[in-house]
Short mmCIF file of the C-alpha atoms (twelve columns), coordinates in Angstrom:
data_MODEL
# 
_entry.id   MODEL 
# 
loop_
_atom_site.group_PDB 
_atom_site.id 
_atom_site.type_symbol 
_atom_site.label_atom_id 
_atom_site.label_alt_id 
_atom_site.label_comp_id 
_atom_site.label_asym_id 
_atom_site.label_seq_id 
_atom_site.Cartn_x 
_atom_site.Cartn_y 
_atom_site.Cartn_z 
_atom_site.pdbx_PDB_model_num 
ATOM 1  C CA . UNK A 1  167.529 -257.560 82.963  1 
ATOM 2  C CA . UNK A 2  170.110 -259.257 85.162  1 
ATOM 3  C CA . UNK A 3  170.793 -255.883 86.781  1 
ATOM 4  C CA . UNK A 4  167.172 -255.651 87.920  1 
ATOM 5  C CA . UNK A 5  167.518 -259.041 89.587  1 
ATOM 6  C CA . UNK A 6  170.737 -257.974 91.316  1 
ATOM 7  C CA . UNK A 7  169.070 -254.774 92.526  1 
ATOM 8  C CA . UNK A 8  166.197 -256.898 93.828  1 
ATOM 9  C CA . UNK A 9  168.573 -259.175 95.750  1 
ATOM 10 C CA . UNK A 10 170.336 -256.187 97.321  1 
ATOM 11 C CA . UNK A 11 167.002 -254.600 98.235  1 
ATOM 12 C CA . UNK A 12 165.898 -257.844 99.875  1 
ATOM 13 C CA . UNK A 13 168.656 -257.456 102.466 1 
ATOM 14 C CA . UNK A 14 167.466 -253.924 103.243 1 
ATOM 15 C CA . UNK A 15 163.685 -253.815 102.964 1 
ATOM 16 C CA . UNK A 16 161.312 -256.668 102.012 1 
ATOM 17 C CA . UNK A 17 158.620 -254.218 100.859 1 
ATOM 18 C CA . UNK A 18 161.084 -252.736 98.358  1 
ATOM 19 C CA . UNK A 19 161.670 -256.228 96.970  1 
ATOM 20 C CA . UNK A 20 157.955 -256.708 96.433  1 
ATOM 21 C CA . UNK A 21 157.840 -253.483 94.411  1 
ATOM 22 C CA . UNK A 22 160.925 -254.481 92.431  1 
ATOM 23 C CA . UNK A 23 159.497 -257.929 91.717  1 
ATOM 24 C CA . UNK A 24 156.251 -256.383 90.479  1 
ATOM 25 C CA . UNK A 25 158.242 -254.068 88.211  1 
ATOM 26 C CA . UNK A 26 160.196 -257.007 86.777  1 
ATOM 27 C CA . UNK A 27 156.974 -258.957 86.143  1 
ATOM 28 C CA . UNK A 28 155.314 -255.940 84.510  1 
ATOM 29 C CA . UNK A 29 158.408 -255.396 82.335  1 
ATOM 30 C CA . UNK A 30 158.419 -259.059 81.276  1 
ATOM 31 C CA . UNK A 31 154.695 -258.958 80.427  1 
ATOM 32 C CA . UNK A 32 155.202 -255.820 78.330  1 
ATOM 33 C CA . UNK A 33 158.152 -257.396 76.521  1 
ATOM 34 C CA . UNK A 34 156.122 -260.536 75.753  1 
ATOM 35 C CA . UNK A 35 153.212 -258.438 74.445  1 
ATOM 36 C CA . UNK A 36 155.575 -256.557 72.127  1 
ATOM 37 C CA . UNK A 37 156.959 -259.820 70.747  1 
ATOM 38 C CA . UNK A 38 153.435 -261.034 69.978  1 
ATOM 39 C CA . UNK A 39 152.681 -257.755 68.192  1 
ATOM 40 C CA . UNK A 40 155.763 -258.181 66.002  1 
ATOM 41 C CA . UNK A 41 154.589 -261.614 64.841  1 
ATOM 42 C CA . UNK A 42 151.047 -260.390 64.125  1 
# 
């Protein structure tokens, strides 16, 4: 997960639009992970 953040920081220096896409991917990944945790408890 930390690697995604590092990639995002490096992308920020190159292309802001790439950062937006990376941020959305991180958020989507986090939401999916949270949903899976809830399923495990159910």
